CSV table of C-alpha atoms in Angstrom, one decimal:
chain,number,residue,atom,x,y,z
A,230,UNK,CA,12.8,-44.2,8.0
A,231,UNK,CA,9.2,-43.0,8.7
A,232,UNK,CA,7.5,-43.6,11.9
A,233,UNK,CA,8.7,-45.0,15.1
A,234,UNK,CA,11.3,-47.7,14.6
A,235,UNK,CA,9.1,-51.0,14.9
A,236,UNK,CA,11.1,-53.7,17.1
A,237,UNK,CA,10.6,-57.1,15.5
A,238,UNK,CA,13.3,-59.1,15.8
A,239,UNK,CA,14.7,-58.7,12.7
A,240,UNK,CA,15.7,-55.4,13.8
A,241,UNK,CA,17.4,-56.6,16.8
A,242,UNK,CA,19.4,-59.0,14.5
A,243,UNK,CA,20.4,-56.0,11.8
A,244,UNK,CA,21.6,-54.4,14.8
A,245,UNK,CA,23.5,-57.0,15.8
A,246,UNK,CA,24.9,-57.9,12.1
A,247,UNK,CA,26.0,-54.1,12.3
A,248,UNK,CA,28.0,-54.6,15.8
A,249,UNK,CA,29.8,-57.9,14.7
A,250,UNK,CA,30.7,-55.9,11.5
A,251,UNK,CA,32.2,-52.2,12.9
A,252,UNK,CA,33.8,-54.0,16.3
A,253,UNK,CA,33.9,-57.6,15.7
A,254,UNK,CA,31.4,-57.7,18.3
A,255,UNK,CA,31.6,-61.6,19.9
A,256,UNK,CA,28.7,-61.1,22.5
A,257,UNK,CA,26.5,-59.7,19.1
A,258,UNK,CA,27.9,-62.5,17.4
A,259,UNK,CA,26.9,-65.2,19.8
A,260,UNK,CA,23.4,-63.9,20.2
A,261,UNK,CA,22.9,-64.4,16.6
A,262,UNK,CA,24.7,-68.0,16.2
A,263,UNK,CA,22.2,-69.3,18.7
A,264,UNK,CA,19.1,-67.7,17.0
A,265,UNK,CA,20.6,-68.7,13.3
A,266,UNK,CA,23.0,-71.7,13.5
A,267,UNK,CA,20.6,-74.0,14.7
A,268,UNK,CA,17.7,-73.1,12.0
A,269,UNK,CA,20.3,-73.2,9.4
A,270,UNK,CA,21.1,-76.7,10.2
A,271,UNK,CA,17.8,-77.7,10.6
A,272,UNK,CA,17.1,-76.5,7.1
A,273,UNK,CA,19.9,-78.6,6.0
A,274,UNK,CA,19.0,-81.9,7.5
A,275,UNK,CA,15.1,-80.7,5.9
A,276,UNK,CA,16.8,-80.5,2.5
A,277,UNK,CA,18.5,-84.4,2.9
A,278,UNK,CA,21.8,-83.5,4.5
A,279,UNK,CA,23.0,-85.7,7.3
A,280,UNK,CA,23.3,-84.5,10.5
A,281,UNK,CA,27.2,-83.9,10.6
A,282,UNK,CA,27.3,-82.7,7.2
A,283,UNK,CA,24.5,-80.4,8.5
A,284,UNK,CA,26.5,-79.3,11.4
A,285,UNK,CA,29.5,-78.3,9.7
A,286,UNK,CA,27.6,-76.5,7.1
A,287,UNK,CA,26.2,-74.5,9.9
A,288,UNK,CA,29.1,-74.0,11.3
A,289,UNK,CA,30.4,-72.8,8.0
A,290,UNK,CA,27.9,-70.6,7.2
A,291,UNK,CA,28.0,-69.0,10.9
A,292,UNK,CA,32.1,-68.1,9.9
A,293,UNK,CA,30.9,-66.4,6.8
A,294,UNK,CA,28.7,-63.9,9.2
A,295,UNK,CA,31.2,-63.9,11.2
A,296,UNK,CA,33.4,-62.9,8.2
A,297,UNK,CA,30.8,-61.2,5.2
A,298,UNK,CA,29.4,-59.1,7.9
A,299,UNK,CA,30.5,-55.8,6.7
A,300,UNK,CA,28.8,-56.5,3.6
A,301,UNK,CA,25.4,-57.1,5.2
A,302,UNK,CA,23.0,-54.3,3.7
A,303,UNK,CA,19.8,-54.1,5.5
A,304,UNK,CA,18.2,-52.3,2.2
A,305,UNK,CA,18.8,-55.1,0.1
A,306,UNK,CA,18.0,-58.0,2.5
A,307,UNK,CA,17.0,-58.5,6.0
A,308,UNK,CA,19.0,-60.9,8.2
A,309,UNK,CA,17.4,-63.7,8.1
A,310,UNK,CA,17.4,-63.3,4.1
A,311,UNK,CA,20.8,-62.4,4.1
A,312,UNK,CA,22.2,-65.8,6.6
A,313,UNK,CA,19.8,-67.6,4.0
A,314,UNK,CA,21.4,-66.9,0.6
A,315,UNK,CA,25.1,-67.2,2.7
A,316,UNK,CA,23.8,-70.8,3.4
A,317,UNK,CA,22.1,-71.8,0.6
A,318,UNK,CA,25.4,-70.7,-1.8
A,319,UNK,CA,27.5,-73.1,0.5
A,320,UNK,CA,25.2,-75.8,0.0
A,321,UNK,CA,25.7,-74.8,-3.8
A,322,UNK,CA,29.7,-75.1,-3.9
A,323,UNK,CA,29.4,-78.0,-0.9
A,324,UNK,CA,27.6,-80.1,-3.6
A,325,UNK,CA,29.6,-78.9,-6.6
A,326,UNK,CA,33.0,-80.0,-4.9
A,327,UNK,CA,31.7,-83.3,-3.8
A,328,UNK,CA,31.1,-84.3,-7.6
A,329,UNK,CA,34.0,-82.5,-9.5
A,330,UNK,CA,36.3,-81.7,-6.8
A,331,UNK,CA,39.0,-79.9,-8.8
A,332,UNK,CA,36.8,-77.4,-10.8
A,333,UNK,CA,34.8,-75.0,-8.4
A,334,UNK,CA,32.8,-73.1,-10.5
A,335,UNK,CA,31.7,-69.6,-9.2
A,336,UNK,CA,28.6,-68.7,-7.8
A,337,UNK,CA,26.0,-66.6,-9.7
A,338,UNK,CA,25.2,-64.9,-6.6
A,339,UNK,CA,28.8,-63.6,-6.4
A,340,UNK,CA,28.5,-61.3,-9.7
A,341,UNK,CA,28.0,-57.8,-8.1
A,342,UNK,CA,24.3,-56.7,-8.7
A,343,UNK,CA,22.8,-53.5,-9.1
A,344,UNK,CA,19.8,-52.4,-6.8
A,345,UNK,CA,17.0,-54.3,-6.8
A,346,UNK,CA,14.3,-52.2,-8.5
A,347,UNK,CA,10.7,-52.1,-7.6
A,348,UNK,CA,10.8,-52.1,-3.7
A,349,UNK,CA,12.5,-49.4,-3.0
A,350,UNK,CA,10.4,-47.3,-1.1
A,351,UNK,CA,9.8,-50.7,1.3
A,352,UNK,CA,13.2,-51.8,3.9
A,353,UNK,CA,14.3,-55.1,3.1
A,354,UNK,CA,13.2,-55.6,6.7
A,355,UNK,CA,9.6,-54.5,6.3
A,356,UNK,CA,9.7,-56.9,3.7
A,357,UNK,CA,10.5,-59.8,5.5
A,358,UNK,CA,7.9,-59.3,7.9
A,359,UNK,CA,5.2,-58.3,5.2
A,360,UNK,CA,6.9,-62.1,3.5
A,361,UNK,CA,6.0,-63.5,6.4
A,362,UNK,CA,2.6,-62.2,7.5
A,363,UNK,CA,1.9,-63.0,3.5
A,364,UNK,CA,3.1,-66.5,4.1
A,365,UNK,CA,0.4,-67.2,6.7
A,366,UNK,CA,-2.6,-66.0,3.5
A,367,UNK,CA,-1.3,-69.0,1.3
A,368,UNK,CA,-3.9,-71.6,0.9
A,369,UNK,CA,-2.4,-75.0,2.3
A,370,UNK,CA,-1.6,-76.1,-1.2
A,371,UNK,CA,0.3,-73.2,-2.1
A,372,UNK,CA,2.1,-72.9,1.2
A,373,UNK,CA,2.9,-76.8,0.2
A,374,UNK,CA,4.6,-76.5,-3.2
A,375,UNK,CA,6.4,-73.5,-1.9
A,376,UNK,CA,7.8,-75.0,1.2
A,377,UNK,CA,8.9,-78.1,-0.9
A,378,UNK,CA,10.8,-75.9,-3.3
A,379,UNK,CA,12.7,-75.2,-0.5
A,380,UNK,CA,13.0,-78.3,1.0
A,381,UNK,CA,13.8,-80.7,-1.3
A,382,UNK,CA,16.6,-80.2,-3.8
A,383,UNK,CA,14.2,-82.3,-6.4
A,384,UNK,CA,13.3,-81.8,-10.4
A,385,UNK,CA,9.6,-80.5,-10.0
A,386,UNK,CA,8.8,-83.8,-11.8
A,387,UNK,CA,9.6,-85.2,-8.6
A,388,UNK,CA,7.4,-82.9,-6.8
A,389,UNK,CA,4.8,-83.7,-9.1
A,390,UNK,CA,5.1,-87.3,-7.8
A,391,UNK,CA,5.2,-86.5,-4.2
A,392,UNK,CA,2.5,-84.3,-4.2
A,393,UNK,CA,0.3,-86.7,-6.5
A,394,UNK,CA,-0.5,-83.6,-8.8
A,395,UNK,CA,0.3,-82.8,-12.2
A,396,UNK,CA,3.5,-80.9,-13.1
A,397,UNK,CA,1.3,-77.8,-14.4
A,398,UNK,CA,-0.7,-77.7,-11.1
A,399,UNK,CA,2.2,-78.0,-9.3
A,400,UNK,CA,3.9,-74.4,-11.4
A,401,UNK,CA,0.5,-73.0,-11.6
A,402,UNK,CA,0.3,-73.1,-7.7
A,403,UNK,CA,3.5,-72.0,-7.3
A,404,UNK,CA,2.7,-68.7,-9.5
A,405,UNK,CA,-0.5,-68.1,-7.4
A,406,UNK,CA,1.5,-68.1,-4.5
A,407,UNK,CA,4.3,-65.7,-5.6
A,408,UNK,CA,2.1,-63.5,-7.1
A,409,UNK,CA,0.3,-63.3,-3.9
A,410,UNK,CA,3.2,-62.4,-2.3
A,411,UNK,CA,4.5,-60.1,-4.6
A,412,UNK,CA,0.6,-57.9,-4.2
A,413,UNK,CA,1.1,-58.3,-0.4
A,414,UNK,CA,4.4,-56.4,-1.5
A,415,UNK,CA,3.0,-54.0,-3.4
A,416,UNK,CA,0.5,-52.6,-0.7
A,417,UNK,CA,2.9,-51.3,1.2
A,418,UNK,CA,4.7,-49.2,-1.4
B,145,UNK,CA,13.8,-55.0,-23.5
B,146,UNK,CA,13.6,-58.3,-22.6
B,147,UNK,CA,9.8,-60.0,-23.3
B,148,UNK,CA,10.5,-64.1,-22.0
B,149,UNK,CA,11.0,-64.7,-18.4
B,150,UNK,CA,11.6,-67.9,-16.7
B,151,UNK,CA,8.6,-69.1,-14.8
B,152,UNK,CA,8.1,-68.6,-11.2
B,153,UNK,CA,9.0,-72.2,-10.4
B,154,UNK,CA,12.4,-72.0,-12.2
B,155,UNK,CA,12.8,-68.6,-10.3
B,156,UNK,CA,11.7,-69.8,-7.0
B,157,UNK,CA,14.1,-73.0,-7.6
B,158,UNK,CA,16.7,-70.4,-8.1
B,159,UNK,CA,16.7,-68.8,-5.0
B,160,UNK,CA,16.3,-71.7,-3.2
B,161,UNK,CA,19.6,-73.3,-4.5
B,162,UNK,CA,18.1,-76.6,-5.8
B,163,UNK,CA,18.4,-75.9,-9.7
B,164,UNK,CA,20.8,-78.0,-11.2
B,165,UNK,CA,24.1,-76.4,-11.7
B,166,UNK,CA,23.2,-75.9,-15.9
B,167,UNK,CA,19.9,-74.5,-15.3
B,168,UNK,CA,21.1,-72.5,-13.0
B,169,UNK,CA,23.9,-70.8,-14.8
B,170,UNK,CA,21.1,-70.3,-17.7
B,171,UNK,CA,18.8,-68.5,-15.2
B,172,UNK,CA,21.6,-66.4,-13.5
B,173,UNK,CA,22.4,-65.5,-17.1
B,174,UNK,CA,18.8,-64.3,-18.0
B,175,UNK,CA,19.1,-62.4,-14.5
B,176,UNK,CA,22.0,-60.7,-15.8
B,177,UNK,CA,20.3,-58.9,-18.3
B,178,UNK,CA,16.4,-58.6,-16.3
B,179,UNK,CA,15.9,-56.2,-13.5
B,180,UNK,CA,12.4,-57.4,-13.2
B,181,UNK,CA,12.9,-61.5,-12.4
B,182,UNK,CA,16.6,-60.2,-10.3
B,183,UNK,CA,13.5,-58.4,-8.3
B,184,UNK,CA,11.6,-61.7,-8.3
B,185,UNK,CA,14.5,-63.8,-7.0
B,186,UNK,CA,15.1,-61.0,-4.4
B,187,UNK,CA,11.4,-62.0,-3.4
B,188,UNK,CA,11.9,-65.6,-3.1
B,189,UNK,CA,15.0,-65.3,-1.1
B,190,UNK,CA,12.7,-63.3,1.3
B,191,UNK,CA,10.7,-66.4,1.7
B,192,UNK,CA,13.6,-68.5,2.4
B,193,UNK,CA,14.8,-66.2,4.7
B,194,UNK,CA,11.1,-66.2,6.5
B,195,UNK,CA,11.0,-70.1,6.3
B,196,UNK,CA,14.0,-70.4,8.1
B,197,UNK,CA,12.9,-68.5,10.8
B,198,UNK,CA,9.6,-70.5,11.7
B,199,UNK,CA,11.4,-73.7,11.3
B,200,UNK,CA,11.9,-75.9,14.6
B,201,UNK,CA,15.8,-75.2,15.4
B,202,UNK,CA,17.9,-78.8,15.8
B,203,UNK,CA,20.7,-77.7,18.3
B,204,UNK,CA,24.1,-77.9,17.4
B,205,UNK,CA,27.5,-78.9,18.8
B,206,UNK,CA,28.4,-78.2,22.1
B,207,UNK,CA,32.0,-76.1,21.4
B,208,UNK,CA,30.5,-75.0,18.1
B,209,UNK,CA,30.2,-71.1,18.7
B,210,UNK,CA,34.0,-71.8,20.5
B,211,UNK,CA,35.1,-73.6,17.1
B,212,UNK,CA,33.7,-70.9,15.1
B,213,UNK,CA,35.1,-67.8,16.5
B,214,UNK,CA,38.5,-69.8,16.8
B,215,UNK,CA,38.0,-69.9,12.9
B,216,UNK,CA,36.9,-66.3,12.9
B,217,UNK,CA,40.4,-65.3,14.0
B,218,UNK,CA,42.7,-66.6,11.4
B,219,UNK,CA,43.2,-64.9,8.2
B,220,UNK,CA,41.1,-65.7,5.8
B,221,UNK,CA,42.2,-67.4,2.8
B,222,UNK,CA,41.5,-65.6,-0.6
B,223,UNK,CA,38.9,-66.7,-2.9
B,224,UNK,CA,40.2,-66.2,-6.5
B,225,UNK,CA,37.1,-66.5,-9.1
B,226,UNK,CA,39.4,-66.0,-12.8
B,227,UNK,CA,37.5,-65.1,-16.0
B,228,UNK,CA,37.9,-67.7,-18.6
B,229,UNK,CA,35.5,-66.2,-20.8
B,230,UNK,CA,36.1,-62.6,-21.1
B,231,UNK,CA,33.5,-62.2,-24.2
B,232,UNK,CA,30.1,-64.2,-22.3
B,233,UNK,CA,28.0,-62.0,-20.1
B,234,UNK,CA,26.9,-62.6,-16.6
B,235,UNK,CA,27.7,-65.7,-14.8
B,236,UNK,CA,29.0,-67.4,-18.2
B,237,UNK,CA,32.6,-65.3,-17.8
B,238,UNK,CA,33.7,-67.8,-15.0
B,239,UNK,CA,32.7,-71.3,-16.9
B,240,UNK,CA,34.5,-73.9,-18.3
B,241,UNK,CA,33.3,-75.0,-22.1
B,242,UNK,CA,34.6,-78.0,-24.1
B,243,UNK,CA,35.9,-77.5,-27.6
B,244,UNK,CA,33.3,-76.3,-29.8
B,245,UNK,CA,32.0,-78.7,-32.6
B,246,UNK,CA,30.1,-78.0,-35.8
B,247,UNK,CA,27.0,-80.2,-34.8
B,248,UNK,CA,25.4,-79.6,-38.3
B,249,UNK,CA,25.4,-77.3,-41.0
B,250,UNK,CA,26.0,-73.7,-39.5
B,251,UNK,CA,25.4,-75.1,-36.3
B,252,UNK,CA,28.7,-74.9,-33.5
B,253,UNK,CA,28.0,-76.1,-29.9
B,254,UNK,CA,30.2,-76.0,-27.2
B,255,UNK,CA,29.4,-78.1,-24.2
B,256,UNK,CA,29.0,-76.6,-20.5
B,257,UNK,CA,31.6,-78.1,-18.3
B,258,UNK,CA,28.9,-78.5,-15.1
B,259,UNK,CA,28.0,-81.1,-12.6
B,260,UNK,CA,24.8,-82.8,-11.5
B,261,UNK,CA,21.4,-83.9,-13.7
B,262,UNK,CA,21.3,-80.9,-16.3
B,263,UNK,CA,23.5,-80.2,-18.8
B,264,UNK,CA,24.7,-77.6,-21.0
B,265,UNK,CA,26.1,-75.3,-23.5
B,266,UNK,CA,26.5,-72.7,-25.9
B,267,UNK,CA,24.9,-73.1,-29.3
B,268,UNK,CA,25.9,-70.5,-32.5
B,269,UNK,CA,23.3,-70.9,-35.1
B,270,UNK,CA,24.5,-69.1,-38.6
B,271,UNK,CA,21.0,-67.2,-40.2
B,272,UNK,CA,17.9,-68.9,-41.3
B,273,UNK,CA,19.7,-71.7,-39.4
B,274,UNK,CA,17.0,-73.8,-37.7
B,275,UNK,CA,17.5,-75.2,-34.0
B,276,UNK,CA,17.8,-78.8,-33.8
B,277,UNK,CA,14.5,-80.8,-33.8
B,278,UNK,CA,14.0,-82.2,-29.9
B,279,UNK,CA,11.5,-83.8,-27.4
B,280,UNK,CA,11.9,-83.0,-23.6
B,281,UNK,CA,11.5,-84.8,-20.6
B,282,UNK,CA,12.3,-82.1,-18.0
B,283,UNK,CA,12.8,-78.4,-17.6
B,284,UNK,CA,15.2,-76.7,-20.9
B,285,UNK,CA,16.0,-73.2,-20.5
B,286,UNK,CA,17.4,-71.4,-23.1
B,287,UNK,CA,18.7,-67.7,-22.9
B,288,UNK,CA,19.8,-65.5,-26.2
B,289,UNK,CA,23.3,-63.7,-25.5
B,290,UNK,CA,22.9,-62.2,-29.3
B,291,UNK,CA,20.8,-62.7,-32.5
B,292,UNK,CA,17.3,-63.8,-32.3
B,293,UNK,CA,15.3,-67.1,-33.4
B,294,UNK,CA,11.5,-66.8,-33.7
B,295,UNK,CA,9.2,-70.1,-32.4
B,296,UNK,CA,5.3,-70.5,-31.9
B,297,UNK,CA,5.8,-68.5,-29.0
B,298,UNK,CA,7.1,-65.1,-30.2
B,299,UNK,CA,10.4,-63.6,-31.2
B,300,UNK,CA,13.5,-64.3,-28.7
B,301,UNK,CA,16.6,-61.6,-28.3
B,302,UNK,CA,19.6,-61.1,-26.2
B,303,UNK,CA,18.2,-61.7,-22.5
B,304,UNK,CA,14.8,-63.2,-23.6
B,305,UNK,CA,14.7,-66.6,-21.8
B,306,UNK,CA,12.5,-69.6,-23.2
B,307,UNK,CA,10.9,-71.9,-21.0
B,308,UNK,CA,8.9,-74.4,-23.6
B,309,UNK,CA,6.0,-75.9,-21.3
B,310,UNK,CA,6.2,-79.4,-22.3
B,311,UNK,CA,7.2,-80.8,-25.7
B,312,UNK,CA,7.7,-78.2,-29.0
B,313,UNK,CA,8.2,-80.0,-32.0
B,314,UNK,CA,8.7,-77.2,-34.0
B,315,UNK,CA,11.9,-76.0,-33.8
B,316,UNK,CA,12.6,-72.1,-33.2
B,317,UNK,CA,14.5,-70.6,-36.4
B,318,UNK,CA,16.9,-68.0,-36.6
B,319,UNK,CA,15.8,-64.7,-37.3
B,320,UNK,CA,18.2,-62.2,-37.2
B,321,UNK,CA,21.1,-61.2,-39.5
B,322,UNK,CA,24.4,-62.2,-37.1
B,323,UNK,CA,24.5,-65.8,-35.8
B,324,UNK,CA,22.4,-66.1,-33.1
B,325,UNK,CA,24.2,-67.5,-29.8
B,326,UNK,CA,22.5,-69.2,-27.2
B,327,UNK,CA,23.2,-70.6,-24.1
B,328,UNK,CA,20.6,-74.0,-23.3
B,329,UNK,CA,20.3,-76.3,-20.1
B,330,UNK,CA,18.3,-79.2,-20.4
B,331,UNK,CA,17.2,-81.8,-17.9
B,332,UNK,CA,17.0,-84.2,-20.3
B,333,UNK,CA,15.9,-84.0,-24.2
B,334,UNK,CA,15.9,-85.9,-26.9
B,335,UNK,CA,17.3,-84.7,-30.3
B,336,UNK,CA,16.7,-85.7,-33.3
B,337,UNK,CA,18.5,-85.7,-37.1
B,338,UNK,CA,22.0,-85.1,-37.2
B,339,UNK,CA,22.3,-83.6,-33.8
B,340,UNK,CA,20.4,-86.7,-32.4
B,341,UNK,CA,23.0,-89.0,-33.9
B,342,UNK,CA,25.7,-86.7,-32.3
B,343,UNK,CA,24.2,-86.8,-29.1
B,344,UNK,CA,23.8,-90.7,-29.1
B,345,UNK,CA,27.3,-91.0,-30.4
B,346,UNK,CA,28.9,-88.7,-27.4
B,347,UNK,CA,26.9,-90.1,-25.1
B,348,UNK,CA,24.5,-87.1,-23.8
């Protein structure tokens, strides 16, 4: 850490990750359940879940905190990454047991990684924040195609229909936008 | 060193959960052996994480913090993930295959047991073997686990991932002196020859 210790919220939230997970903290825990449990769900209804179904994926994601939070690492991910991925790999298995009920295949986000490599020198939660900020330089287009791919759980031939562009424009934007995001990225380092 | 990434779209797809459950095993395996796109993935989670912050929350359940903390108290039940495949790297340990089938002359395939609009396998091509000729209608990711074919596009070896922007009707060829084994998610493609006739008369 360099510098005064900036206080976005993020920080707050790490914080509070860190008190659920050294003494099952429940006042921590709440504080985060009504930032995250309703923007989880309304992600979920976003990407075509009903609203129950939403709910209980919430809910379900909420438990894993609850649960997973000793194995939050603010270097790897901020919090709002981290309740992100927990989500987004329920979804994963939700949808996988609703089709083949009695073969749960595993989820590659479960294979242990090794560190991520080239932002070291930045915090996870500085990159959030620097994500963010980056987020708000996308021209509309590129914001578009990004938001949709997480949105919509769609072939991009699909998007290509929805957004009335070609297929190619639809990737080509999407690289624009990530490379932006990765430069805004690599300022910092 | 690995020279063929998947394209930001596949990798943003990735992290955003919505890749169907082939392509996705095909990806995780290329991440498996690429620091670099693992990094790039990392990225694109960060954007999920900062678009669910800025969305508009939708409120939940009354009792549902009470419901979930009455959950948090009871044990949790174990989560057992077992290998199947203790030879394949990455993500590929945990799948289920089919049997494997000689498709063609030194060509084996052994079919992916997923879900949802893609779907997959492993194929083993024997030396100077060529792929199977094939038009596609969606995205077809294909990641080397050992060997290498060659296409119009460069040389391919273990972790390289191809990513063929819109139809290639020439076939990549193997290159190196062991079978080359790859595994390939399609959403959608057409084969032709004697593959083609297999994949009519199985019903792909």
């Amino acid at each position: 850490m360099t510098g005064a210790p900036r206080m976005s919220p993020d920080v707050g939230h790490a914080a509070l990750i860190q008190a659920v997970a050294s003494h099952a903290d429940r006042q921590a825990f709440a504080e985060l359940f009504r930032h995250y449990a309703p923007r989880v769900k309304a992600w979920l209804m976003r990407s075509g879940a009903a609203a129950g179904a939403a709910e209980e994926l919430a809910q379900e994601t909420m438990l894993m905190v609850w649960r997973k939070a000793s194995l939050f690492d603010g270097a790897r991910a901020g919090p709002s990454t981290w309740i992100f991925t927990i989500a987004r790999n329920l979804r994963i298995d939700r949808i996988r047991r609703e089709r083949h009920p009695e073969e749960l295949m595993p989820d590659p986000a479960d294979e242990p990684e090794e560190p991520p490599q080239a932002d070291r020198l930045l915090s996870a939660m500085e990159r959030e924040d620097r994500v963010r900020q980056a987020m708000g330089t996308l021209s509309a287009e590129q914001a578009d195609v990004v938001r949709l791919a997480f949105f919509q759980d769609k072939p991009h031939s699909e998007i290509e229909r929805d957004l009335g562009i070609p297929l190619g424009t639809v990737k080509s934007r999407l690289r624009l936008a990530m490379s932006r995001l990765r430069s805004a990225l690599e300022d910092l380092c | 060193m690995i020279n063929h990434h998947p394209s930001d779209a596949t990798l943003t797809s990735y992290a955003a959960g919505t890749l169907p459950e082939a392509l996705g095993l095909v990806t995780a395996t290329h991440l498996s052996f690429c620091p670099a796109c693992r990094d790039a993935v990392a990225l694109a989670e960060a954007v999920g994480g900062s678009m669910l912050e800025d969305l508009a929350p939708v409120a939940m359940a009354d009792d549902a913090l009470v419901q979930v903390l009455a959950r948090g108290d009871m044990p949790e039940p174990p989560v057992m993930t077992p290998v199947r495949e203790a030879k394949l790297p990455g993500p590929l340990k945990y799948c289920s295959f089919g049997r494997s089938w000689l498709v063609a002359p030194g060509l084996r395939w052994r079919p992916l047991r997923t879900s949802g609009r893609a779907w997959g396998g492993l194929l083993v091509a024997q030396p100077g073997r060529r792929f199977p000729r094939h038009a596609h209608t969606g995205l077809e990711l294909t990641c080397v686990l050992r060997g290498s074919f060659v296409d119009a596009n460069g040389r391919y070896g273990a972790g390289d991932l191809a990513e063929p922007e819109g139809d290639h009707d020439d076939p990549p060829s193997i290159d190196s002196d062991e079978p080359c084994v790859c595994v390939i998610a399609s959403e959608g493609f057409r084969l032709g020859g004697a593959f083609g006739l297999l994949q009519r008369m199985i019903g792909l």
